[in-house]
Coordinates of C-alpha atoms in Angstrom, one line a residue:
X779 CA 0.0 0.0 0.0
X780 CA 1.7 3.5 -0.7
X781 CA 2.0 6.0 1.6
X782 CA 0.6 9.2 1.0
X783 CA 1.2 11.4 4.4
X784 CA -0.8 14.0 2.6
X785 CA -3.8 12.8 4.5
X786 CA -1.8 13.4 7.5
X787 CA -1.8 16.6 7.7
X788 CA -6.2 16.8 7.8
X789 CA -6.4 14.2 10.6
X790 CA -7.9 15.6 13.7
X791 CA -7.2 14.2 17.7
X792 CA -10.7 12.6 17.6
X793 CA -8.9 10.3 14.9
X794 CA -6.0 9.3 16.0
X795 CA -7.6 8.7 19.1
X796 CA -9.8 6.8 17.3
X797 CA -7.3 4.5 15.7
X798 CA -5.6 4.0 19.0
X799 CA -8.9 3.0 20.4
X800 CA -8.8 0.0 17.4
X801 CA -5.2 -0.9 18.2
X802 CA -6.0 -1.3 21.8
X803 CA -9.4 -3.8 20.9
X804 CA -7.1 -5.5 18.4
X805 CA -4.7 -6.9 21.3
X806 CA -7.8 -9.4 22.2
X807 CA -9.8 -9.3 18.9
X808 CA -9.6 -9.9 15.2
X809 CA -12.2 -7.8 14.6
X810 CA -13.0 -5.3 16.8
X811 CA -16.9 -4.3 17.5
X812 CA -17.8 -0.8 16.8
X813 CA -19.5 -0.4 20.3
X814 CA -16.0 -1.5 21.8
X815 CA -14.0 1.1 19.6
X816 CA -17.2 3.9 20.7
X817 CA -16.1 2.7 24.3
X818 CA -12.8 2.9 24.4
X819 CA -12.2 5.8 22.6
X820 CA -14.3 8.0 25.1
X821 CA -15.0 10.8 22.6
X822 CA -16.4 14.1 24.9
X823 CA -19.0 15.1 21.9
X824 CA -19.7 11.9 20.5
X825 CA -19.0 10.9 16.8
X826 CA -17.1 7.5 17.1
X827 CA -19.2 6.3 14.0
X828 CA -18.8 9.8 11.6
X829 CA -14.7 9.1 12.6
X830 CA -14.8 5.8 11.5
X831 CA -16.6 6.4 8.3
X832 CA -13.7 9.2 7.8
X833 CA -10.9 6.8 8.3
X834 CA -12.6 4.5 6.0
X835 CA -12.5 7.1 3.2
X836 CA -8.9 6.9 3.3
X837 CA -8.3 3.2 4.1
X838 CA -6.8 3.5 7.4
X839 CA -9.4 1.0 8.4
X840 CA -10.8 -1.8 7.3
X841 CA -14.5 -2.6 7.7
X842 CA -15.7 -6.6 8.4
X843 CA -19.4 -7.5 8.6
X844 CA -18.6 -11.8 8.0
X845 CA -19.0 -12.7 11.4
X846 CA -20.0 -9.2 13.2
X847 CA -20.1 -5.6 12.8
X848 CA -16.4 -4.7 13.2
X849 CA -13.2 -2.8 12.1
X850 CA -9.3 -3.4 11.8
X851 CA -6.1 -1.6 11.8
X852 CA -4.4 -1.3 8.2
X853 CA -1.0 -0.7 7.3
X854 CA -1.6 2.4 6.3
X855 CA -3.2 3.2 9.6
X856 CA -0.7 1.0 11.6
X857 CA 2.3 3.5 9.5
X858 CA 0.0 6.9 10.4
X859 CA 0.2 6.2 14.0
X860 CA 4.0 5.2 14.2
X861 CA 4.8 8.6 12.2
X862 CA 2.3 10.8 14.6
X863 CA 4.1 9.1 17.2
X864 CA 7.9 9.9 16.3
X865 CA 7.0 13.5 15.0
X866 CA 5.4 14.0 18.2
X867 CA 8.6 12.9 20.3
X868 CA 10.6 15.2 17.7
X869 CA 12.4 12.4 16.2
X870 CA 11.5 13.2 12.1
X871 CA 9.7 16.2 10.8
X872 CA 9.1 14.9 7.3
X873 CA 8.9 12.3 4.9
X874 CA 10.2 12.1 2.0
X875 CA 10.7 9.7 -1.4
X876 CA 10.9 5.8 -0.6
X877 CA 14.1 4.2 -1.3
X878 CA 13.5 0.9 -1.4
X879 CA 11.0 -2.2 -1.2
X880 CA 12.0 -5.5 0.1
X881 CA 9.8 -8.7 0.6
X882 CA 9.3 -7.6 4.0
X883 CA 9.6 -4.2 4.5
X884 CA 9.2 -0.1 2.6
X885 CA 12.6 1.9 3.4
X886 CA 11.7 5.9 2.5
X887 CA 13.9 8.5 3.5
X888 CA 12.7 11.1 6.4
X889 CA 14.4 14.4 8.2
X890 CA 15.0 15.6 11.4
X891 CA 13.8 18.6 12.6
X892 CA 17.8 20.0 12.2
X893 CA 17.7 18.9 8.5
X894 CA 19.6 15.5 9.2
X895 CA 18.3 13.1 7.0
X896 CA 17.6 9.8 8.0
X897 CA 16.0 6.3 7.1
X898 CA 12.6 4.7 8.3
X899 CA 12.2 1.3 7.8
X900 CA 8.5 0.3 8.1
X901 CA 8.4 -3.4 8.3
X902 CA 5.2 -5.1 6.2
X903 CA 5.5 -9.0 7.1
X904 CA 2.1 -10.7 5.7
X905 CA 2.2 -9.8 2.2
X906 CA 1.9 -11.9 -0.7
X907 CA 5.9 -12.1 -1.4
X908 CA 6.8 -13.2 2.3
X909 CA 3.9 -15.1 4.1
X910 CA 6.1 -18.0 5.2
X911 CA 6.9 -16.0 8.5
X912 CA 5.4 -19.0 10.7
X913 CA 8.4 -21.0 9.2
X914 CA 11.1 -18.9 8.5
X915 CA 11.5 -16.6 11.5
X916 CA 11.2 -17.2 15.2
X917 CA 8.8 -14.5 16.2
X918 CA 6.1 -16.4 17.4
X919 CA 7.8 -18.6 19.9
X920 CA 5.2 -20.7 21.4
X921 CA 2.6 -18.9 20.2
X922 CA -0.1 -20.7 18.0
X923 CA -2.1 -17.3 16.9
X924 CA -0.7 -14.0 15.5
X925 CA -1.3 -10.9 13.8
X926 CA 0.3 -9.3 11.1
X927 CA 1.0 -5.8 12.8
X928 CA 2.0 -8.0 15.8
X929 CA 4.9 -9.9 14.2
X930 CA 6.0 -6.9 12.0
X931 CA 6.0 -4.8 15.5
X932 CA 8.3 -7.4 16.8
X933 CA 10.6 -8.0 13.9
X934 CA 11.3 -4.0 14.3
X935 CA 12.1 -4.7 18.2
X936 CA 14.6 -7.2 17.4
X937 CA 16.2 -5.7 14.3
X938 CA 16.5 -2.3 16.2
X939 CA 17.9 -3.7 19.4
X940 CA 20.4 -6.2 17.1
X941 CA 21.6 -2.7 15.4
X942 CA 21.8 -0.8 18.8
X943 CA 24.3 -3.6 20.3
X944 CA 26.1 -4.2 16.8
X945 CA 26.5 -0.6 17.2
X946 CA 28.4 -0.4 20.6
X947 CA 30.6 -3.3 19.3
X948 CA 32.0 -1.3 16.7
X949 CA 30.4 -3.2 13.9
X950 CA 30.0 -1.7 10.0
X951 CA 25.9 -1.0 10.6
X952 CA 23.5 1.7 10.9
X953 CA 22.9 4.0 13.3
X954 CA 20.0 3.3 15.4
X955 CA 18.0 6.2 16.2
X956 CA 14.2 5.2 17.4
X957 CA 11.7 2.5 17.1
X958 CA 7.9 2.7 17.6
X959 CA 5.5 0.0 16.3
X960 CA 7.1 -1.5 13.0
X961 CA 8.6 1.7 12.3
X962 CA 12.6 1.9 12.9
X963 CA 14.6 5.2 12.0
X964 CA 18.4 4.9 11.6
X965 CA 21.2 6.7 9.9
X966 CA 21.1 7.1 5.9
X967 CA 24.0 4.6 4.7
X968 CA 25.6 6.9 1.7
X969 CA 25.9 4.1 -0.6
X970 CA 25.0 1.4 -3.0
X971 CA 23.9 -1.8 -3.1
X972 CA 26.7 -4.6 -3.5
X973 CA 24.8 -6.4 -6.4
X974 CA 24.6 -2.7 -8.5
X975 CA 28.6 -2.1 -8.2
X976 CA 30.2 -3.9 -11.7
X977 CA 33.7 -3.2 -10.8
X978 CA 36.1 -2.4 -7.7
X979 CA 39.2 -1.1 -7.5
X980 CA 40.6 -3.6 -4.7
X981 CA 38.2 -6.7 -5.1
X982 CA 40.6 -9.0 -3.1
X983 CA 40.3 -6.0 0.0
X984 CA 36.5 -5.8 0.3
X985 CA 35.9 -9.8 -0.1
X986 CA 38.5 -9.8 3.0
X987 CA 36.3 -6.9 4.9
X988 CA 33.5 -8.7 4.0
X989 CA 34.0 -12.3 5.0
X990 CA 35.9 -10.8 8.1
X991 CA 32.8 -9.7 9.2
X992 CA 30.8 -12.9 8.8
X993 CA 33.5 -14.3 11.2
X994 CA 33.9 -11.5 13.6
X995 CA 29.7 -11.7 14.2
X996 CA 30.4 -15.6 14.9
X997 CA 32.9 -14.6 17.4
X998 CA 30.4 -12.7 19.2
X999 CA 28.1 -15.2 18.9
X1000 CA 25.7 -13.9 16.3
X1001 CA 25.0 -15.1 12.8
X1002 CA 23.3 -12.9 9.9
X1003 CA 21.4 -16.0 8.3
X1004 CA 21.1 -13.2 5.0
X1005 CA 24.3 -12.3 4.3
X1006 CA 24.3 -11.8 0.7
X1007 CA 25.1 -8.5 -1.9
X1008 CA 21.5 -7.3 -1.1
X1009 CA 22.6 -6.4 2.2
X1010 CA 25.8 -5.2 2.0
X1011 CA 26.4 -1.4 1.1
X1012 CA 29.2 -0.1 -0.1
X1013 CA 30.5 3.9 -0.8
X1014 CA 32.8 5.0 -3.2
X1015 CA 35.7 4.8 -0.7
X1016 CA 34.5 1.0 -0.6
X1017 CA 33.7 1.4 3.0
X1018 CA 31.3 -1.4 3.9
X1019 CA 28.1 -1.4 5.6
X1020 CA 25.5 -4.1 6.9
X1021 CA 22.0 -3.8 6.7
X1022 CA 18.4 -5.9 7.5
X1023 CA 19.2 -7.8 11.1
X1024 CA 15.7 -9.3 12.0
X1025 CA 16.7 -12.7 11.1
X1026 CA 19.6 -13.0 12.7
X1027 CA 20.7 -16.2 15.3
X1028 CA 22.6 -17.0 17.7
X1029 CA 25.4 -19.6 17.3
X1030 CA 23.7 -22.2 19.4
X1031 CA 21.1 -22.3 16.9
X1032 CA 20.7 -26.0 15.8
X1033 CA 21.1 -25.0 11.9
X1034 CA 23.6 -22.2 12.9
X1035 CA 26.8 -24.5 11.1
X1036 CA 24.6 -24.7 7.8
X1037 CA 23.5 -20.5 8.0
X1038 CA 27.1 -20.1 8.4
X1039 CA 28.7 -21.7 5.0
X1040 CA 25.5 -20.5 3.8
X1041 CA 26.5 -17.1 4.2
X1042 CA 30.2 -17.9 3.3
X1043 CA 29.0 -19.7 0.1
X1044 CA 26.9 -16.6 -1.2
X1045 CA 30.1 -14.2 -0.5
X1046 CA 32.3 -16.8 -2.4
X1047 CA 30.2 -17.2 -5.2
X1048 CA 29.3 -13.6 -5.9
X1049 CA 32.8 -12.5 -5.9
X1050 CA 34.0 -15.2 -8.2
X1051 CA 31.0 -14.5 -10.8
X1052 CA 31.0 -10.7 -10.6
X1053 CA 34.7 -9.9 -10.1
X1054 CA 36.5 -12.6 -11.1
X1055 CA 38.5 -13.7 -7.9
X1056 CA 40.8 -16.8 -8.4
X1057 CA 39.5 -19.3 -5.6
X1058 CA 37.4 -22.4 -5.9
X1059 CA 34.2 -22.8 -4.3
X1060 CA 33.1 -26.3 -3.0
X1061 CA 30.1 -27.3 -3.6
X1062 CA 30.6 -30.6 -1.3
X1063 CA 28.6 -31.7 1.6
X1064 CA 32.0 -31.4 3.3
X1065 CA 32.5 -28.0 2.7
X1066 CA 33.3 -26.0 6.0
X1067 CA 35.7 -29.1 6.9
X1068 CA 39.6 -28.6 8.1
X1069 CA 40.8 -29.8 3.9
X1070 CA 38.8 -27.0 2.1
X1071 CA 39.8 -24.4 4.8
X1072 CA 43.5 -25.5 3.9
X1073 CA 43.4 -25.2 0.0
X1074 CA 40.7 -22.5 -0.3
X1075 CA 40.6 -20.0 2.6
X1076 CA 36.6 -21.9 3.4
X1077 CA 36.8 -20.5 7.2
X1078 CA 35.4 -23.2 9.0
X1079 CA 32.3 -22.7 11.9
X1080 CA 34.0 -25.4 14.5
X1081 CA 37.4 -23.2 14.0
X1082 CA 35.9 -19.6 15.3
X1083 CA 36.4 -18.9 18.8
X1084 CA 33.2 -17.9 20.4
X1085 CA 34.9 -15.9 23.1
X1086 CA 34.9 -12.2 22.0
X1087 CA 31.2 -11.5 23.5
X1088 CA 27.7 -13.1 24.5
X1089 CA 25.6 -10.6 22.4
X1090 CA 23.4 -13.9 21.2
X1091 CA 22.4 -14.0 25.3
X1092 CA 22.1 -10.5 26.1
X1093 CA 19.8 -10.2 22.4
X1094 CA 18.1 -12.9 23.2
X1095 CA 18.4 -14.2 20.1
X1096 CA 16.7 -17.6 18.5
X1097 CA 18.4 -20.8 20.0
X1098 CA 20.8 -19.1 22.7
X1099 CA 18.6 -21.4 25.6
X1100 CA 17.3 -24.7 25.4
X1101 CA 14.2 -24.5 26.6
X1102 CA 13.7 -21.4 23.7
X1103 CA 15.2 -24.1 21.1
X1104 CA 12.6 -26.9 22.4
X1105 CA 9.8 -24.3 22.3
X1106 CA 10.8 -23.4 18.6
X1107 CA 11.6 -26.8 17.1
X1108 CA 8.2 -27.6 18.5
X1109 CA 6.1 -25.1 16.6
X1110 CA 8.1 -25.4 13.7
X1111 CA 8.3 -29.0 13.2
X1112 CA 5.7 -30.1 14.7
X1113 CA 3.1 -31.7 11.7
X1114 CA -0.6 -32.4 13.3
X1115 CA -1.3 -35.2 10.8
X1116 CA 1.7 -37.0 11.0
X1117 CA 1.3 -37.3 15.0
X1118 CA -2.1 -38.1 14.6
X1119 CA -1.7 -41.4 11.9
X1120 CA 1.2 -42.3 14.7
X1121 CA -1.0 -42.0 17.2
X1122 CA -3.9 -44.3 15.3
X1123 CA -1.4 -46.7 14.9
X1124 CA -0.2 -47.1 18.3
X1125 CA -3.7 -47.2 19.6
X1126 CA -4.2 -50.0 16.4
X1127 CA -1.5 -52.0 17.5
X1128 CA -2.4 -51.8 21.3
X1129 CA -6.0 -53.0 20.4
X1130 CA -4.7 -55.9 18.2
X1131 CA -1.8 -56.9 20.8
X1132 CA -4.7 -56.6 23.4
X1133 CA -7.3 -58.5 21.6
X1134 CA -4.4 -61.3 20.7
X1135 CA -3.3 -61.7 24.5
X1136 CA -7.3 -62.1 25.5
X1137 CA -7.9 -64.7 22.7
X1138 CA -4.6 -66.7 24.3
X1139 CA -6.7 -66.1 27.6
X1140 CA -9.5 -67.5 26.4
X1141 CA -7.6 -70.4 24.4
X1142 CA -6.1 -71.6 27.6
X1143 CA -9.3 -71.2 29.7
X1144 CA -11.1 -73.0 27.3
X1145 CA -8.6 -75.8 27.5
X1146 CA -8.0 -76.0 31.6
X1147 CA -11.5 -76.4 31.7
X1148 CA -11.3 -79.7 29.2
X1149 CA -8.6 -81.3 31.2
X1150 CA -10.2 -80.6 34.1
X1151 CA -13.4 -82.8 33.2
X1152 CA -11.2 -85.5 31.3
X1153 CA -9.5 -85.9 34.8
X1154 CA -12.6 -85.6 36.5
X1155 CA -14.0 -88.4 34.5
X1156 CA -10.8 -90.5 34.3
X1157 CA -10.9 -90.2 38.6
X1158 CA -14.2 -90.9 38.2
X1159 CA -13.6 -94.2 36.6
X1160 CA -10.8 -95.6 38.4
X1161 CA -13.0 -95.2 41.7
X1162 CA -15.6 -97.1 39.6
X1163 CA -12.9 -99.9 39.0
X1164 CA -11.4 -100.2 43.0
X1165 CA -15.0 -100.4 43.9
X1166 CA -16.1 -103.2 41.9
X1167 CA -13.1 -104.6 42.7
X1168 CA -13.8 -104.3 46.2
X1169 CA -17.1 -106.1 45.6
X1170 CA -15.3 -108.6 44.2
X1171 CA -17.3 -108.7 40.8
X1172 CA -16.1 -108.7 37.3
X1173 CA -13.7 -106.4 36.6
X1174 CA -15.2 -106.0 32.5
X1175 CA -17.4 -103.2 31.6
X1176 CA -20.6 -103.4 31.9
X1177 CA -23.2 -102.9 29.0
X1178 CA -25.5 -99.7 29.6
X1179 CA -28.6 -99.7 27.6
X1180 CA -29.4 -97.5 25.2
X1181 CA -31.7 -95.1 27.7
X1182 CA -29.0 -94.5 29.6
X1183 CA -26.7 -93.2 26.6
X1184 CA -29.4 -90.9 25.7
X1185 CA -29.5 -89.6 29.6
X1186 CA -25.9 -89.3 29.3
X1187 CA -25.6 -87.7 25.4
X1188 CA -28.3 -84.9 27.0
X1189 CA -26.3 -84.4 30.4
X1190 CA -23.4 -83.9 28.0
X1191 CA -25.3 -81.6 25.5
X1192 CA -26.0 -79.5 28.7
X1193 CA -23.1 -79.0 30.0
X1194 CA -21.6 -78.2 26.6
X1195 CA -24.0 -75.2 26.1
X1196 CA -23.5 -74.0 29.6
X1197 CA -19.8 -73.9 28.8
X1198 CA -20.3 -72.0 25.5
X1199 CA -22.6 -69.5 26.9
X1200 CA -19.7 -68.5 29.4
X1201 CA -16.7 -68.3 27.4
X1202 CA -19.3 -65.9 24.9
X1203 CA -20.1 -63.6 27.7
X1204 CA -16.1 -63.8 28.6
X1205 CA -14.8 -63.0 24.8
X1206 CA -17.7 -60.2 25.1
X1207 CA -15.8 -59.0 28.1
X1208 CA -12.5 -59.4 26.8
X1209 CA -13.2 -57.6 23.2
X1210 CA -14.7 -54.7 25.5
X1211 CA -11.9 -54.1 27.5
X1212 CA -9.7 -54.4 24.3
X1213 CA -11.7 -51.7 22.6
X1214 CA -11.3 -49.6 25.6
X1215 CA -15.5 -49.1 25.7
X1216 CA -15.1 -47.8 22.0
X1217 CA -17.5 -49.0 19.6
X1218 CA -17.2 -49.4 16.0
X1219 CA -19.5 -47.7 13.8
X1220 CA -19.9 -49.1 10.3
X1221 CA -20.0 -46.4 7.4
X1222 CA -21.8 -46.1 4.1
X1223 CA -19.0 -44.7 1.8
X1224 CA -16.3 -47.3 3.8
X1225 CA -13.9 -48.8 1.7
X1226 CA -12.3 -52.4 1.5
X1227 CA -8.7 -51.8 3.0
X1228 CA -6.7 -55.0 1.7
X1229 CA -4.3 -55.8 3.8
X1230 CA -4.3 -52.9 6.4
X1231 CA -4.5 -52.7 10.3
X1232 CA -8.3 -52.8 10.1
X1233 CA -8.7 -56.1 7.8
X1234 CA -6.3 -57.3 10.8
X1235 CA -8.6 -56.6 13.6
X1236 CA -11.7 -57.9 11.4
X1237 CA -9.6 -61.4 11.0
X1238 CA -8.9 -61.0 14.7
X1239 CA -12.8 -61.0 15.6
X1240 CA -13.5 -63.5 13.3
X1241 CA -11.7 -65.6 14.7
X1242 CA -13.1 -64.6 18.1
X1243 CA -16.8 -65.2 16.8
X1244 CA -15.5 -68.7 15.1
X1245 CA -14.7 -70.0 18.7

């Protein structure tokens, strides 16, 4: 969205004080309700609703009737009240042409009120050329719901306090002047761009400068993580400068080995293609190691001393704490359907290793109780025998008729069915407690899996109702 500050200039105090009143709701809502904003802003004379529809005229609000009557900040709003802000603590007077656009943030140029002219960065995170902010940078922490205005706010925080302590250490950056909302003002860098200089008078002296400080920041415990010609300004006395620090890590990151030959590698290659430098980039996935730092000057991130400062602690920048690394490997790598297909399959396998122990159960129950009557009945004979023995009669078998078979067959048939009927109600039990008191609802539009955990459990239950 472009700035105009024209508009400015018109807005009254019942305005602004109008937009703060929708910043304020927008720290606990989306959306805020227009009775909320009335509220909040407190106007003496009344008019909350003529404000708004003023601000909407020039799209310093936006108006959202999807769920409920309500309003949100724009950038364009969120940028009017960052500038009221700094003119009013006397920082800038006026704004001026825009320098630059990045894929995260407007640079334009702004003066003092002594006629010093300065730089405001106004950081935009959210728009359609960088929206992989959740991913890329550790703003959110362990925060599962953000705002736009809310990350670029901090991103500002961080890239102005990283410039403020480069600053005191002596580093090639920016001044830092003042920082309110997502606006940062620093010193104007007199300059160019590295990747709009074609030639150099002493190539060999600013690659040196320049991969000195890539080395010196890992000293001090601090890693750029975008160290490439689009950062780097340089004057026509070659004097290098720095710029863009929001992404920046400390050296106990987990990845910080691979952003550091990643920075290396860009510096190397860039110098080679643009000015010709006679060294060989490897391209190996053992670049960094003790052999290319020998034969090609590769400085090596398990070589650098981190002992020149703790600027990653005092920054508090991203992996400098464990339990900050944990938080943020968590939110980052952390994929909800993956953990929830594990977590069907564990529960799968429990119920199948379950339902297999209770079918061994029942198995071995159902086979006690046969030995048990064979023995019964084999006890039952032999006391038959010593009797008859006793009696002193014939020791042979003697012929039942055929009524008493049929009492027997029937006495037999009884206790049969009684036995059944109780290992049923047990294997009823048993596949209960397996399920874990879930039960299985057949759909419609199931299909046939071949093969899979569920035609395993169906086997499994088979086999349970075959017994």
């Amino acid at each position: 969205m472009k700035l105009d500050v024209d508009v400015l200039r018109y807005l009254s105090k019942d305005d602004f004080r109008v937009l703060t009143a929708v910043e304020m709701g927008m720290r606990n809502h989306e959306i805020v309700p227009a009775e909320l904003i009335d509220r909040i802003a407190s106007l003496k004379h009344g008019g909350t609703y003529k404000v708004l529809k003023n601000l909407l005229k020039h799209k310093l609000l936006h108006h959202d009737s999807s769920k409920y009557d309500g309003f949100r900040l724009t950038y364009l709003g969120y940028d009017f009240l960052a500038i009221k802000t700094l003119v009013n603590r006397g920082v800038i007077s006026s704004v001026g042409r825009k320098l630059g656009t990045g894929k995260e943030s407007d640079i334009y140029e702004v003066a003092a009120e002594d006629g010093t002219v300065l730089a405001m960065k106004l950081h935009r995170l959210g728009r359609v050329s960088f929206r992989a902010v959740k991913s890329k940078r550790d703003y959110l922490r362990h925060r599962s719901s953000f705002n736009w205005l809310y990350l670029s706010r901090l991103a500002a925080l961080k890239e102005f306090a990283f410039m403020k302590a480069l600053e005191e250490h002596e580093f090639p950056v920016p001044n830092a002047v003042d920082c309110n909302r997502h606006c940062v003002i620093m010193s104007l860098v007199q300059g160019y761009p590295l990747v709009q200089v074609k030639e150099l008078q002493n190539p060999e002296t600013v690659f040196e400068t320049v991969l000195g400080v890539i080395v010196r920041l890992a000293e001090h415990g601090l890693i750029h993580c975008d160290f490439n010609e689009f950062n780097i300004m340089i004057d026509d006395d070659e004097k290098v400068t720095v710029i863009d620090f929001p992404q920046m890590v400390s050296v106990s990151h987990r990845n910080a080995q691979m952003y550091f030959d990643r920075d290396v590698e860009c510096i190397f290659k860039f110098f080679q293609k643009r000015f010709n430098l006679s060294f060989q980039v490897s391209t190996d996935d053992n670049e960094g190691s003790d052999a290319d730092t020998d034969e090609t000057g590769w400085p090596s991130f398990s070589s650098i001393s981190k002992s020149s400062g703790f600027l990653d602690k005092e920054l508090a920048a991203s992996g400098f704490s464990r339990k900050d690394q944990e938080d943020i490997e968590k939110f980052i790598e952390e994929d909800i359907d993956d953990t929830d297909s594990d977590r069907e399959e564990s529960e799968d396998k429990q119920f199948v290793e379950s339902t297999e122990a209770n079918v061994k159960g029942l198995s071995s129950l159902h086979l006690e109780e046969q030995e048990e009557q064979t023995s019964n009945s084999d006890e039952d004979g032999v006391e038959v025998k010593q009797w008859s023995c006793e009696a002193g009669q014939d020791n042979r078998p003697e012929i039942q008729d055929d009524s008493d078979k049929e009492e027997d067959n029937q006495s037999a048939i009884e206790n049969d069915a009684e036995l059944n009927k109780s290992l049923n109600k047990q294997r009823k039990r048993a596949v209960a407690a397996a399920r874990g008191g879930r039960r299985s609802f057949a759909s419609r539009n199931s299909y046939k899996d071949k093969g899979g955990k569920s035609s395993q459990n169906s086997r499994i239950q088979k086999q349970l109702c075959s017994w």
